[in-house]
PDB file of C-alpha atoms in Angstrom:
ATOM      1  CA  MET A 118      16.814 -32.996  73.795  1.00 72.00           C
ATOM      2  CA  THR A 119      14.279 -30.582  75.673  1.00 78.00           C
ATOM      3  CA  GLU A 120      13.423 -27.000  75.204  1.00 80.00           C
ATOM      4  CA  ALA A 121      15.422 -26.836  78.690  1.00 81.00           C
ATOM      5  CA  ASP A 122      18.485 -28.280  77.187  1.00 82.00           C
ATOM      6  CA  ALA A 123      18.347 -26.491  74.241  1.00 85.00           C
ATOM      7  CA  ILE A 124      18.323 -23.199  75.898  1.00 85.00           C
ATOM      8  CA  ARG A 125      21.686 -24.544  78.343  1.00 86.00           C
ATOM      9  CA  LEU A 126      23.251 -25.682  75.646  1.00 87.00           C
ATOM     10  CA  PHE A 127      22.750 -22.879  73.551  1.00 90.00           C
ATOM     11  CA  LYS A 128      23.508 -19.932  76.951  1.00 89.00           C
ATOM     12  CA  CYS A 129      26.730 -22.033  77.103  1.00 88.00           C
ATOM     13  CA  LEU A 130      27.875 -21.734  73.056  1.00 90.00           C
ATOM     14  CA  ALA A 131      27.268 -17.991  73.431  1.00 92.00           C
ATOM     15  CA  ASP A 132      29.947 -17.235  76.860  1.00 92.00           C
ATOM     16  CA  LYS A 133      33.535 -16.446  74.458  1.00 93.00           C
ATOM     17  CA  SER A 134      35.096 -18.470  77.245  1.00 94.00           C
ATOM     18  CA  ARG A 135      32.940 -21.669  77.697  1.00 94.00           C
ATOM     19  CA  LEU A 136      33.670 -21.719  73.386  1.00 93.00           C
ATOM     20  CA  GLN A 137      37.443 -21.159  74.167  1.00 95.00           C
ATOM     21  CA  ILE A 138      37.411 -24.050  76.546  1.00 95.00           C
ATOM     22  CA  LEU A 139      34.941 -26.475  74.310  1.00 95.00           C
ATOM     23  CA  LYS A 140      37.904 -25.575  71.455  1.00 94.00           C
ATOM     24  CA  SER A 141      40.059 -26.395  74.216  1.00 95.00           C
ATOM     25  CA  LEU A 142      39.239 -29.968  75.085  1.00 94.00           C
ATOM     26  CA  ALA A 143      38.592 -30.705  71.340  1.00 94.00           C
ATOM     27  CA  ILE A 144      41.805 -31.065  71.213  1.00 94.00           C
ATOM     28  CA  GLU A 145      42.500 -33.024  74.505  1.00 94.00           C
ATOM     29  CA  ASP A 146      41.051 -33.575  77.077  1.00 94.00           C
ATOM     30  CA  MET A 147      42.485 -31.307  80.022  1.00 94.00           C
ATOM     31  CA  TYR A 148      42.865 -30.409  83.154  1.00 94.00           C
ATOM     32  CA  VAL A 149      41.829 -27.242  84.925  1.00 95.00           C
ATOM     33  CA  GLU A 150      44.994 -25.638  85.851  1.00 94.00           C
ATOM     34  CA  ARG A 151      46.402 -25.911  82.688  1.00 94.00           C
ATOM     35  CA  LEU A 152      42.752 -24.372  80.563  1.00 95.00           C
ATOM     36  CA  ALA A 153      43.369 -21.626  82.721  1.00 95.00           C
ATOM     37  CA  GLU A 154      46.697 -21.347  81.571  1.00 94.00           C
ATOM     38  CA  ARG A 155      46.276 -22.175  77.898  1.00 94.00           C
ATOM     39  CA  LEU A 156      43.131 -19.643  78.071  1.00 94.00           C
ATOM     40  CA  GLY A 157      44.985 -16.929  79.833  1.00 94.00           C
ATOM     41  CA  LEU A 158      42.271 -16.902  82.675  1.00 94.00           C
ATOM     42  CA  SER A 159      41.632 -18.173  87.116  1.00 95.00           C
ATOM     43  CA  ALA A 160      41.135 -21.480  87.596  1.00 95.00           C
ATOM     44  CA  PRO A 161      38.630 -20.829  89.989  1.00 96.00           C
ATOM     45  CA  THR A 162      36.924 -18.927  86.445  1.00 95.00           C
ATOM     46  CA  VAL A 163      37.413 -22.206  84.074  1.00 96.00           C
ATOM     47  CA  SER A 164      35.374 -24.565  87.518  1.00 95.00           C
ATOM     48  CA  PHE A 165      33.153 -21.888  87.112  1.00 96.00           C
ATOM     49  CA  HIS A 166      32.343 -22.412  83.089  1.00 95.00           C
ATOM     50  CA  LEU A 167      32.736 -26.251  83.349  1.00 95.00           C
ATOM     51  CA  LYS A 168      30.007 -26.985  86.040  1.00 95.00           C
ATOM     52  CA  LYS A 169      28.127 -25.029  83.647  1.00 93.00           C
ATOM     53  CA  LEU A 170      28.997 -26.710  80.587  1.00 94.00           C
ATOM     54  CA  SER A 171      29.134 -30.348  81.910  1.00 93.00           C
ATOM     55  CA  GLU A 172      25.205 -29.208  83.483  1.00 90.00           C
ATOM     56  CA  ALA A 173      24.565 -28.876  79.920  1.00 90.00           C
ATOM     57  CA  GLY A 174      25.895 -32.286  79.318  1.00 90.00           C
ATOM     58  CA  MET A 175      29.134 -30.651  77.230  1.00 93.00           C
ATOM     59  CA  VAL A 176      31.794 -32.387  79.112  1.00 95.00           C
ATOM     60  CA  SER A 177      32.284 -34.955  81.148  1.00 94.00           C
ATOM     61  CA  ALA A 178      34.826 -35.102  84.156  1.00 94.00           C
ATOM     62  CA  TYR A 179      37.289 -38.653  84.956  1.00 93.00           C
ATOM     63  CA  LYS A 180      39.613 -38.416  87.626  1.00 92.00           C
ATOM     64  CA  SER A 181      43.372 -39.585  86.564  1.00 88.00           C
ATOM     65  CA  GLN A 182      46.037 -39.783  89.316  1.00 85.00           C
ATOM     66  CA  TYR A 183      45.962 -36.558  91.114  1.00 86.00           C
ATOM     67  CA  TYR A 184      44.360 -34.281  88.655  1.00 88.00           C
ATOM     68  CA  MET A 185      40.304 -34.822  87.585  1.00 92.00           C
ATOM     69  CA  MET A 186      40.234 -34.888  83.629  1.00 95.00           C
ATOM     70  CA  TYR A 187      37.581 -32.868  81.759  1.00 95.00           C
ATOM     71  CA  SER A 188      37.155 -34.058  77.829  1.00 95.00           C
ATOM     72  CA  LEU A 189      34.450 -33.314  75.624  1.00 94.00           C
ATOM     73  CA  SER A 190      31.182 -35.141  75.643  1.00 92.00           C
ATOM     74  CA  ARG A 191      31.040 -34.423  71.630  1.00 90.00           C
ATOM     75  CA  ASP A 192      27.820 -36.804  71.496  1.00 89.00           C
ATOM     76  CA  ILE A 193      25.784 -33.547  71.784  1.00 86.00           C
ATOM     77  CA  PHE A 194      27.465 -31.458  69.338  1.00 86.00           C
ATOM     78  CA  MET A 195      25.936 -34.391  67.299  1.00 86.00           C
ATOM     79  CA  THR A 196      22.291 -32.887  67.094  1.00 83.00           C
ATOM     80  CA  SER A 197      22.243 -30.509  63.731  1.00 84.00           C
ATOM     81  CA  ILE A 198      20.258 -27.698  64.662  1.00 84.00           C
ATOM     82  CA  LEU A 199      16.938 -27.887  62.635  1.00 87.00           C
ATOM     83  CA  GLU A 200      17.138 -31.807  64.831  1.00 83.00           C
ATOM     84  CA  ILE A 201      16.633 -29.300  68.725  1.00 80.00           C
ATOM     85  CA  ILE A 202      13.791 -26.428  66.451  1.00 80.00           C
ATOM     86  CA  GLN A 203      12.211 -29.979  65.015  1.00 80.00           C
ATOM     87  CA  GLU A 204      11.272 -30.813  68.290  1.00 78.00           C
ATOM     88  CA  GLU A 205       7.919 -30.716  69.743  1.00 74.00           C
ATOM     89  CA  SER A 206       7.835 -27.574  72.101  1.00 73.00           C
ATOM     90  CA  ASP A 207       6.715 -27.754  76.083  1.00 70.00           C
ATOM     91  CA  GLU A 208       4.536 -24.963  75.276  1.00 77.00           C
ATOM     92  CA  ALA A 209       2.961 -27.026  72.271  1.00 74.00           C
ATOM     93  CA  ALA A 210      -0.648 -27.535  73.901  1.00 80.00           C
ATOM     94  CA  LEU A 211      -0.422 -23.920  74.186  1.00 85.00           C
ATOM     95  CA  GLN A 212       0.194 -21.941  71.008  1.00 85.00           C
ATOM     96  CA  GLU A 213      -2.095 -24.993  70.201  1.00 88.00           C
ATOM     97  CA  GLU A 214      -5.236 -23.842  72.380  1.00 91.00           C
ATOM     98  CA  ARG A 215      -3.795 -19.489  71.196  1.00 92.00           C
ATOM     99  CA  ASP A 216      -3.610 -20.424  67.388  1.00 93.00           C
ATOM    100  CA  LEU A 217      -7.730 -21.980  68.120  1.00 93.00           C
ATOM    101  CA  ALA A 218      -9.040 -18.857  70.466  1.00 95.00           C
ATOM    102  CA  TYR A 219      -7.582 -16.917  67.183  1.00 95.00           C
ATOM    103  CA  ARG A 220      -8.952 -18.869  64.612  1.00 95.00           C
ATOM    104  CA  ASN A 221     -12.383 -18.368  67.062  1.00 95.00           C
ATOM    105  CA  LYS A 222     -12.072 -14.981  67.405  1.00 96.00           C
ATOM    106  CA  VAL A 223     -11.249 -14.385  63.772  1.00 96.00           C
ATOM    107  CA  ILE A 224     -14.660 -16.171  62.595  1.00 95.00           C
ATOM    108  CA  ASP A 225     -16.897 -13.851  65.375  1.00 95.00           C
ATOM    109  CA  ALA A 226     -15.294 -11.653  63.920  1.00 95.00           C
ATOM    110  CA  PHE A 227     -16.601 -11.978  60.263  1.00 96.00           C
ATOM    111  CA  PHE A 228     -19.109 -14.685  60.476  1.00 95.00           C
ATOM    112  CA  GLN A 229     -22.940 -13.451  61.724  1.00 93.00           C
ATOM    113  CA  TYR A 230     -26.264 -15.016  61.707  1.00 92.00           C
ATOM    114  CA  GLY A 231     -23.174 -18.462  59.517  1.00 90.00           C
ATOM    115  CA  LYS A 232     -23.118 -15.903  57.006  1.00 94.00           C
ATOM    116  CA  LEU A 233     -20.400 -13.880  56.009  1.00 94.00           C
ATOM    117  CA  THR A 234     -20.087 -10.679  57.081  1.00 95.00           C
ATOM    118  CA  SER A 235     -16.992  -8.962  54.140  1.00 94.00           C
ATOM    119  CA  ILE A 236     -13.983 -11.136  52.717  1.00 94.00           C
ATOM    120  CA  PRO A 237     -11.083 -10.400  55.163  1.00 95.00           C
ATOM    121  CA  ALA A 238      -8.621  -7.984  52.988  1.00 93.00           C
ATOM    122  CA  GLN A 239      -5.794 -10.420  55.320  1.00 94.00           C
ATOM    123  CA  ARG A 240      -4.735 -13.520  53.605  1.00 93.00           C
ATOM    124  CA  LYS A 241      -4.264 -14.990  57.082  1.00 94.00           C
ATOM    125  CA  LYS A 242      -7.614 -14.201  57.498  1.00 96.00           C
ATOM    126  CA  GLU A 243      -8.610 -14.863  54.830  1.00 95.00           C
ATOM    127  CA  ARG A 244      -7.685 -17.870  55.258  1.00 96.00           C
ATOM    128  CA  ILE A 245      -9.296 -19.023  58.004  1.00 96.00           C
ATOM    129  CA  ILE A 246     -12.409 -17.354  56.400  1.00 96.00           C
ATOM    130  CA  LEU A 247     -11.953 -19.781  53.581  1.00 96.00           C
ATOM    131  CA  GLU A 248     -11.195 -22.533  55.514  1.00 96.00           C
ATOM    132  CA  LYS A 249     -14.401 -22.246  57.770  1.00 95.00           C
ATOM    133  CA  ILE A 250     -16.277 -22.454  54.669  1.00 96.00           C
ATOM    134  CA  ALA A 251     -14.556 -25.817  53.516  1.00 95.00           C
ATOM    135  CA  GLU A 252     -15.919 -27.482  56.388  1.00 95.00           C
ATOM    136  CA  SER A 253     -19.253 -27.921  54.343  1.00 94.00           C
ATOM    137  CA  PHE A 254     -17.557 -29.577  51.508  1.00 94.00           C
ATOM    138  CA  GLU A 255     -16.915 -33.791  51.781  1.00 93.00           C
ATOM    139  CA  LYS A 256     -14.168 -35.362  51.827  1.00 91.00           C
ATOM    140  CA  ASP A 257     -13.195 -37.430  48.595  1.00 90.00           C
ATOM    141  CA  ARG A 258     -16.661 -36.330  46.625  1.00 93.00           C
ATOM    142  CA  ASP A 259     -17.077 -34.198  43.421  1.00 94.00           C
ATOM    143  CA  TYR A 260     -18.685 -31.058  42.393  1.00 94.00           C
ATOM    144  CA  SER A 261     -19.329 -29.639  39.834  1.00 94.00           C
ATOM    145  CA  GLU A 262     -18.541 -25.795  39.487  1.00 94.00           C
ATOM    146  CA  LYS A 263     -22.845 -25.351  40.097  1.00 94.00           C
ATOM    147  CA  GLU A 264     -22.756 -26.970  43.015  1.00 95.00           C
ATOM    148  CA  VAL A 265     -19.486 -24.932  44.768  1.00 95.00           C
ATOM    149  CA  ASN A 266     -21.537 -21.809  43.724  1.00 95.00           C
ATOM    150  CA  GLU A 267     -24.669 -23.142  45.952  1.00 95.00           C
ATOM    151  CA  ILE A 268     -21.983 -23.976  49.073  1.00 95.00           C
ATOM    152  CA  ILE A 269     -20.393 -20.776  48.971  1.00 96.00           C
ATOM    153  CA  ASN A 270     -23.925 -18.740  48.647  1.00 95.00           C
ATOM    154  CA  ARG A 271     -24.906 -20.135  51.727  1.00 94.00           C
ATOM    155  CA  PHE A 272     -21.931 -18.159  53.090  1.00 95.00           C
ATOM    156  CA  HIS A 273     -21.165 -14.995  50.566  1.00 95.00           C
ATOM    157  CA  GLU A 274     -23.054 -14.062  47.442  1.00 94.00           C
ATOM    158  CA  ASP A 275     -19.728 -13.544  45.976  1.00 94.00           C
ATOM    159  CA  HIS A 276     -19.214 -16.949  45.275  1.00 94.00           C
ATOM    160  CA  CYS A 277     -16.594 -16.248  42.135  1.00 93.00           C
ATOM    161  CA  THR A 278     -13.734 -15.143  44.279  1.00 94.00           C
ATOM    162  CA  LEU A 279     -13.883 -17.240  47.147  1.00 95.00           C
ATOM    163  CA  ARG A 280     -14.373 -20.086  44.855  1.00 95.00           C
ATOM    164  CA  ARG A 281     -11.322 -19.042  43.276  1.00 95.00           C
ATOM    165  CA  ASP A 282      -9.352 -17.908  46.336  1.00 95.00           C
ATOM    166  CA  MET A 283     -10.110 -21.886  48.146  1.00 96.00           C
ATOM    167  CA  ILE A 284      -8.157 -23.038  44.608  1.00 95.00           C
ATOM    168  CA  GLY A 285      -5.819 -20.457  45.481  1.00 94.00           C
ATOM    169  CA  GLU A 286      -5.281 -21.306  48.421  1.00 94.00           C
ATOM    170  CA  GLY A 287      -4.989 -25.051  47.925  1.00 94.00           C
ATOM    171  CA  ILE A 288      -8.166 -25.672  49.878  1.00 95.00           C
ATOM    172  CA  LEU A 289     -10.364 -26.730  46.522  1.00 94.00           C
ATOM    173  CA  ASP A 290      -8.908 -28.503  43.889  1.00 93.00           C
ATOM    174  CA  ARG A 291     -10.237 -27.472  40.519  1.00 93.00           C
ATOM    175  CA  LYS A 292      -9.203 -30.868  36.773  1.00 93.00           C
ATOM    176  CA  ASP A 293     -11.286 -30.652  34.163  1.00 91.00           C
ATOM    177  CA  GLY A 294     -14.871 -28.696  35.299  1.00 89.00           C
ATOM    178  CA  ILE A 295     -14.891 -30.924  38.450  1.00 94.00           C
ATOM    179  CA  TYR A 296     -14.122 -29.380  42.192  1.00 94.00           C
ATOM    180  CA  ARG A 297     -12.636 -32.173  44.999  1.00 93.00           C
ATOM    181  CA  LEU A 298     -11.739 -30.797  48.867  1.00 92.00           C
ATOM    182  CA  LYS A 299      -7.830 -31.487  49.344  1.00 88.00           C
TER     183      LYS A 299
END
């Protein structure tokens, strides 16, 4: 389900009359006049709501004798809300671009000539800084504490704090005095 479909679905569900129409159609298929009588609405109002529900894919129509019958499209309601929100956003590329711009802004603010000027107080910003320092480590290589300190010292003299924070953030793994990039 696309984001536009999900928005249309939720907008339809947010209207009490439409929700009552769906509840009635969950019991049995009905025609406009019967729905209008049952819900205490005018036939044109019910028709308007059925058109919206149909556009959202929640109801379908079929001809039966002289009447246009409406039925609930049950398949659409089998999709969980979690599945809908886990669907990739139409704006995923734009969001990723904004994340990268923010990351670069933070790096530019805290690094000068390749050196870390200060350790950010905000955890989110510190995480970005720690990830930048982690780029200096090789994947799948073991490091001694001395080697880790030497690498971190290239960026900032407080290697103890940065090393501890890199472990705390799950960027580095420490076991038996051996450090490894996760």
